[in-house]
Short mmCIF file of C-alpha atoms and ligand atoms in Angstrom, two decimals:
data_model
loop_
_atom_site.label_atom_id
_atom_site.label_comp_id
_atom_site.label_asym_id
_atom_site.label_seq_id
_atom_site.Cartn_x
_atom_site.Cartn_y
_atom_site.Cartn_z
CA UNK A 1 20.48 -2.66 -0.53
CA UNK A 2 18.00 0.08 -1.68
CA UNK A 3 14.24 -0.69 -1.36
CA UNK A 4 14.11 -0.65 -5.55
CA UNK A 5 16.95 -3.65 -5.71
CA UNK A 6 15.63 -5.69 -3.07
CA UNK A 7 11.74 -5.41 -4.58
CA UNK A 8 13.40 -6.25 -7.95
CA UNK A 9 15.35 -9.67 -6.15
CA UNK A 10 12.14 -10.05 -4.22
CA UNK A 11 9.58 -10.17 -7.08
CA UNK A 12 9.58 -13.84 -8.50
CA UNK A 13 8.39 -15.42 -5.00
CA UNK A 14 6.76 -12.43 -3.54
CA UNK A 15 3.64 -13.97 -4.21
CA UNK A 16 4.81 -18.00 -3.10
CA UNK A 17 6.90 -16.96 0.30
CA UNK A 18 5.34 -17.73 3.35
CA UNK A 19 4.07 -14.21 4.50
CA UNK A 20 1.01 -13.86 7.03
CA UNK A 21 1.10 -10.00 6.23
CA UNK A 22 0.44 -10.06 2.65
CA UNK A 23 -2.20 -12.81 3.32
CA UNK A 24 -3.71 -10.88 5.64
CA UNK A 25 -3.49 -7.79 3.99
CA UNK A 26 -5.11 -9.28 1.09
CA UNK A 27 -8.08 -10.39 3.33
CA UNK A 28 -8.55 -6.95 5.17
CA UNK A 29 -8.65 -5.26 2.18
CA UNK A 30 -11.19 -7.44 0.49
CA UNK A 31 -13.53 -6.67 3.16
CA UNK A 32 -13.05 -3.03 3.28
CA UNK A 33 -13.38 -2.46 -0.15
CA UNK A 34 -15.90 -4.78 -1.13
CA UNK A 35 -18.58 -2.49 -1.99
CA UNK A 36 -16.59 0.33 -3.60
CA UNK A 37 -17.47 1.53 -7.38
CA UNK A 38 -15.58 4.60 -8.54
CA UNK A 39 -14.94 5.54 -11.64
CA UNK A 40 -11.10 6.10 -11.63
CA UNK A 41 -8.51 4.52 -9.20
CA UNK A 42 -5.21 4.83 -8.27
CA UNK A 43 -3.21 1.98 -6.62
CA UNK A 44 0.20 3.23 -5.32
CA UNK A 45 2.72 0.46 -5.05
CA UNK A 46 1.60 -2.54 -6.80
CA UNK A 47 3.59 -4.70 -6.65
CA UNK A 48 3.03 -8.18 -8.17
CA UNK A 49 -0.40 -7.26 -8.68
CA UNK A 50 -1.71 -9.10 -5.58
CA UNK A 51 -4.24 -6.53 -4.87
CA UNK A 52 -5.07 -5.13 -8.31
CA UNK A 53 -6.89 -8.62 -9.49
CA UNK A 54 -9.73 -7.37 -7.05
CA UNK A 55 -9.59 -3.54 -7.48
CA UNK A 56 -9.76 -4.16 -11.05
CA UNK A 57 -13.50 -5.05 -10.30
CA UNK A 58 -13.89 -2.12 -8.34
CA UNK A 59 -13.45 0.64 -10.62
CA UNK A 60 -13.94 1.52 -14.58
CA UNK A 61 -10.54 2.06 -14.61
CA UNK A 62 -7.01 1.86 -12.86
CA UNK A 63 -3.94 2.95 -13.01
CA UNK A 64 -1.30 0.99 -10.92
CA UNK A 65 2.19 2.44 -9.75
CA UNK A 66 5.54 0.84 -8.74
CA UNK A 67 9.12 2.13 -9.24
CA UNK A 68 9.84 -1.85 -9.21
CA UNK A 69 9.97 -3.18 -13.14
CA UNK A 70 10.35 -7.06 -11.96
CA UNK A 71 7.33 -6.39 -9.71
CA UNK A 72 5.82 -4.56 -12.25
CA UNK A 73 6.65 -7.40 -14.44
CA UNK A 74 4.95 -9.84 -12.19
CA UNK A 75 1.75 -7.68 -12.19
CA UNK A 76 1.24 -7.36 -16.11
CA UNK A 77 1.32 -10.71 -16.51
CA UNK A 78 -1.42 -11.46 -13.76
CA UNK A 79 -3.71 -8.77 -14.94
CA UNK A 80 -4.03 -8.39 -18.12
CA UNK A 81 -8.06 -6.37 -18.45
CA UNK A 82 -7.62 -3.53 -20.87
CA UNK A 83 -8.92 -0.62 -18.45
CA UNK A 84 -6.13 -1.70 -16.15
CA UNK A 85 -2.49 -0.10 -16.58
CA UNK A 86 0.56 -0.01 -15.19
CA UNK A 87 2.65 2.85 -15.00
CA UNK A 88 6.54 2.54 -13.59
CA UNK A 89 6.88 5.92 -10.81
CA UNK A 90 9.00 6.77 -7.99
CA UNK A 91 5.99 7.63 -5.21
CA UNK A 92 8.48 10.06 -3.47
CA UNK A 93 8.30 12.36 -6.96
CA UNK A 94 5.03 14.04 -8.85
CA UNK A 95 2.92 11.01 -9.41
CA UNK A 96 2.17 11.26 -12.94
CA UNK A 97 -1.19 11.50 -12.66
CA UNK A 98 -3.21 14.69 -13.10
CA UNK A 99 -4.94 16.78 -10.93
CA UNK A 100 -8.28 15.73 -9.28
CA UNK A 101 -9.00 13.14 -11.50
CA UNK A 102 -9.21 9.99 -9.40
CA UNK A 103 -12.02 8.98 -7.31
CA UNK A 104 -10.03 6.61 -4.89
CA UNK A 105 -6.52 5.87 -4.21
CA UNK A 106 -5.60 2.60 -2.76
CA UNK A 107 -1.87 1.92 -0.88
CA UNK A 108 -0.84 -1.37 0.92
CA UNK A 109 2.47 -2.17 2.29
CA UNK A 110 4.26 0.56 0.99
CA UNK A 111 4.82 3.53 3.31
CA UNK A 112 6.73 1.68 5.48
CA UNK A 113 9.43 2.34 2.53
CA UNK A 114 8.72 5.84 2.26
CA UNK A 115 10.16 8.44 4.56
CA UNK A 116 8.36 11.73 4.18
CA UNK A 117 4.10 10.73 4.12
CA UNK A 118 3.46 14.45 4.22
CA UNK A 119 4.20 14.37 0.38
CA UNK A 120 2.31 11.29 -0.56
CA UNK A 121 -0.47 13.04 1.05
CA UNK A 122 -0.14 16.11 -0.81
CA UNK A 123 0.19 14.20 -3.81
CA UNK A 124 -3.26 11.98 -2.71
CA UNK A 125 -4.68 15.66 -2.21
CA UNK A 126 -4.27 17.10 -5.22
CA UNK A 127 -4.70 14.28 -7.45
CA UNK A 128 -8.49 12.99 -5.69
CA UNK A 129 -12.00 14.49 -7.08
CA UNK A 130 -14.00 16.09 -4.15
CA UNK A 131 -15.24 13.37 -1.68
CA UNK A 132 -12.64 10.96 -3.47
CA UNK A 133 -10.86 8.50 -0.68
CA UNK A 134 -7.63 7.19 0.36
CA UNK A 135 -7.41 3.82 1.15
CA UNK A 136 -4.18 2.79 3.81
CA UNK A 137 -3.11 -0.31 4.85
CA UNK A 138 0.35 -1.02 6.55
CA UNK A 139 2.32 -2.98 8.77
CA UNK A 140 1.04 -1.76 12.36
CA UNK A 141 3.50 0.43 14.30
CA UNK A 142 3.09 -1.87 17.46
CA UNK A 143 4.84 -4.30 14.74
CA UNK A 144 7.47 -2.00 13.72
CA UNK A 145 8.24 -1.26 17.23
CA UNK A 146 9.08 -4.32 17.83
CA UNK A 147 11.62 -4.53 14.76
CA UNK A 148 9.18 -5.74 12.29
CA UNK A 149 9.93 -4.89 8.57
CA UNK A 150 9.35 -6.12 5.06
CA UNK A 151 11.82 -9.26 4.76
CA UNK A 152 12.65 -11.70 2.33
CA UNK A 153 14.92 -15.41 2.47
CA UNK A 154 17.29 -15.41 -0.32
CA UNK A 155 18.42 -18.96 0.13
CA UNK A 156 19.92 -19.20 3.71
CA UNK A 157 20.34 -15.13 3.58
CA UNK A 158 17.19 -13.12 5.86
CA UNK A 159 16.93 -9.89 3.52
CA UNK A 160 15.15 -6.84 5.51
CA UNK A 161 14.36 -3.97 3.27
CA UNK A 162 14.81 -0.51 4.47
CA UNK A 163 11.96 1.24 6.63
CA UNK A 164 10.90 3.88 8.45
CA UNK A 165 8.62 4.02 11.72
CA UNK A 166 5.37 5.91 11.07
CA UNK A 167 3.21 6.73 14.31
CA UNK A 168 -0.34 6.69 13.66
CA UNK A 169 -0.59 10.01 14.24
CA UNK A 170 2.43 10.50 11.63
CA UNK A 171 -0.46 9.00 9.35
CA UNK A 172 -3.24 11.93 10.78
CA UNK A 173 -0.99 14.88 11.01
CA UNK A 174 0.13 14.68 6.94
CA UNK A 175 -3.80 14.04 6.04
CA UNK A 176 -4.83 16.95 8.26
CA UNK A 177 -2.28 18.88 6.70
CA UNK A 178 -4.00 18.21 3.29
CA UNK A 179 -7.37 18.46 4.20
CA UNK A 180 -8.02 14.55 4.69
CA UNK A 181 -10.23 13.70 7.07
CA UNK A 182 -10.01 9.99 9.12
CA UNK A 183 -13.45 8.18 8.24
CA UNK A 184 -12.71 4.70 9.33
CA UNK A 185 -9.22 3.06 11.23
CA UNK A 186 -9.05 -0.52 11.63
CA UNK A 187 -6.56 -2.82 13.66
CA UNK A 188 -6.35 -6.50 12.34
CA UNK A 189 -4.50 -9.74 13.61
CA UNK A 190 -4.12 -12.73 11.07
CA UNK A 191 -5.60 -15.80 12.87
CA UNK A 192 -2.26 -16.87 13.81
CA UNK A 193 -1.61 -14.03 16.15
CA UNK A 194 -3.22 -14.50 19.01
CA UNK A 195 -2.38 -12.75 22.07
CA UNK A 196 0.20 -10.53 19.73
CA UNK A 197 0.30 -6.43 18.88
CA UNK A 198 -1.96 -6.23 15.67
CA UNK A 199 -0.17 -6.92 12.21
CA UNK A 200 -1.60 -4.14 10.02
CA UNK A 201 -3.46 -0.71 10.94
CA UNK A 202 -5.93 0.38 7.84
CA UNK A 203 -6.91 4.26 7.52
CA UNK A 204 -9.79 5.60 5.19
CA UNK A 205 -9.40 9.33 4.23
CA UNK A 206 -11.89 11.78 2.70
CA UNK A 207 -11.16 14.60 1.00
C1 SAM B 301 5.41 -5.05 0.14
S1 SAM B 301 5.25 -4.60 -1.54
C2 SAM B 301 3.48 -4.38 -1.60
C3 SAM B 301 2.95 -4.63 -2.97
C4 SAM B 301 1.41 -4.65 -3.04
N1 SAM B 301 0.86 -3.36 -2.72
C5 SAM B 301 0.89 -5.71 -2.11
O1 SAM B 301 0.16 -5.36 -1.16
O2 SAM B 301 1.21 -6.87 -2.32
C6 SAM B 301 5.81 -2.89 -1.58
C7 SAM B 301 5.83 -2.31 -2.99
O3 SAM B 301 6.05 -0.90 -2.88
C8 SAM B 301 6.90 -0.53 -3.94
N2 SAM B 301 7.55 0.74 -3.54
C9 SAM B 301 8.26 0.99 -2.42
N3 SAM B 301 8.71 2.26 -2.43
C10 SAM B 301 8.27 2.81 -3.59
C11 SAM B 301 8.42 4.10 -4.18
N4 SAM B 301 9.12 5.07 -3.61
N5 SAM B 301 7.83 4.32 -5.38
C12 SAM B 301 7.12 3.34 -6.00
N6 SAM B 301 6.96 2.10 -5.49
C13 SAM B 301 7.52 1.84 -4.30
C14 SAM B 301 7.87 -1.68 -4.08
O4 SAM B 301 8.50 -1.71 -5.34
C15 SAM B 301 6.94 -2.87 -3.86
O5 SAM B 301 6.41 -3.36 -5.08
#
């Protein structure tokens, strides 16, 4: 199953499942980004929207990008302010967004689906204003070393969805690469993993 089809079978209880990651993810991100005001963001693979209620508050405007339409689908009907909009892109081609003209990009859960990070860097690189900022959160390698991947229940059928390993220093050698420099890394456990590898690693880049 390609990451597209299972995203689009995925979409109508991505947001009801049981999942301590997105939970979590939600929470981490919350407190990162709690005090951010930019003018223009970006928010690579939106999903359902989970995220883009909040960053909606964050910025004068956003644009929000999945190559998912049933996602996407989910996501227009959950935010609905006018300087929010939803665009439908393939993050492994051009973004279509245009050069330095976003003050901060935001990506959760995503790169796990995406082989080649070098590019989405390049593409974070050319499309941030001076001193704009890449936001990163992701399931923690520690968790993918252990097998751990994006998975769904489709009845009594386990559905993983195709993913690739990233290091963290997979995640510093394509920002280097593109001039991003590491201001902040985080390691977080949801309450129910005690005495576990963390879930998700978060990374703040500067251009
Ligand atoms: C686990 S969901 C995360 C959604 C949202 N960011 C969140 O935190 O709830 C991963 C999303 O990435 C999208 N995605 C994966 N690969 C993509 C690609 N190459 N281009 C665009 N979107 C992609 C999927 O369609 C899906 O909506």
């Amino acid at each position: 199953m390609t990451v597209q089809s299972a995203y689009n079978q995925w979409a109508s209880t991505y947001d009801t499942d049981d999942n301590l990651t997105r939970d979590l993810d939600a929470q981490v991100t919350k407190s990162a980004l709690e005090n951010v005001h930019c003018r223009a963001m970006l928010e690579l693979g939106c999903g359902t929207g989970k995220n883009t209620l909040f960053l909606a508050q964050l910025a004068d405007s956003v644009v929000a990008l999945d190559f998912s339409p049933k996602m996407l689908a989910q996501a227009e009907t959950k935010v609905t302010a006018a300087h929010v909009q939803f665009a439908r892109a393939d993050l492994t081609q051009k973004w279509p967004i245009s050069d330095h003209s976003v003050d901060y990009i935001v990506c959760n859960l995503v790169l796990e689906h995406i082989e080649d990070l070098r590019f989405i860097f390049s593409e974070a690189s050319r499309t941030l204003t001076e001193g704009g900022r890449f936001f990163i959160s992701e399931l923690h390698p520690f968790k993918q070393y252990l097998g751990g991947k994006a998975n769904f229940s489709q009845g009594s059928r386990a559905i993983e969805i195709p993913a690739f390993i990233h290091h963290v220093s997979d995640f510093l050698a394509a920002a280097l690469e593109n001039e991003l420099r590491l201001i902040d890394l985080g390691e977080w456990w949801h309450e129910h993993d005690q005495n576990q590898p963390p879930r998700l690693v978060t990374f703040l880049f500067e251009v």
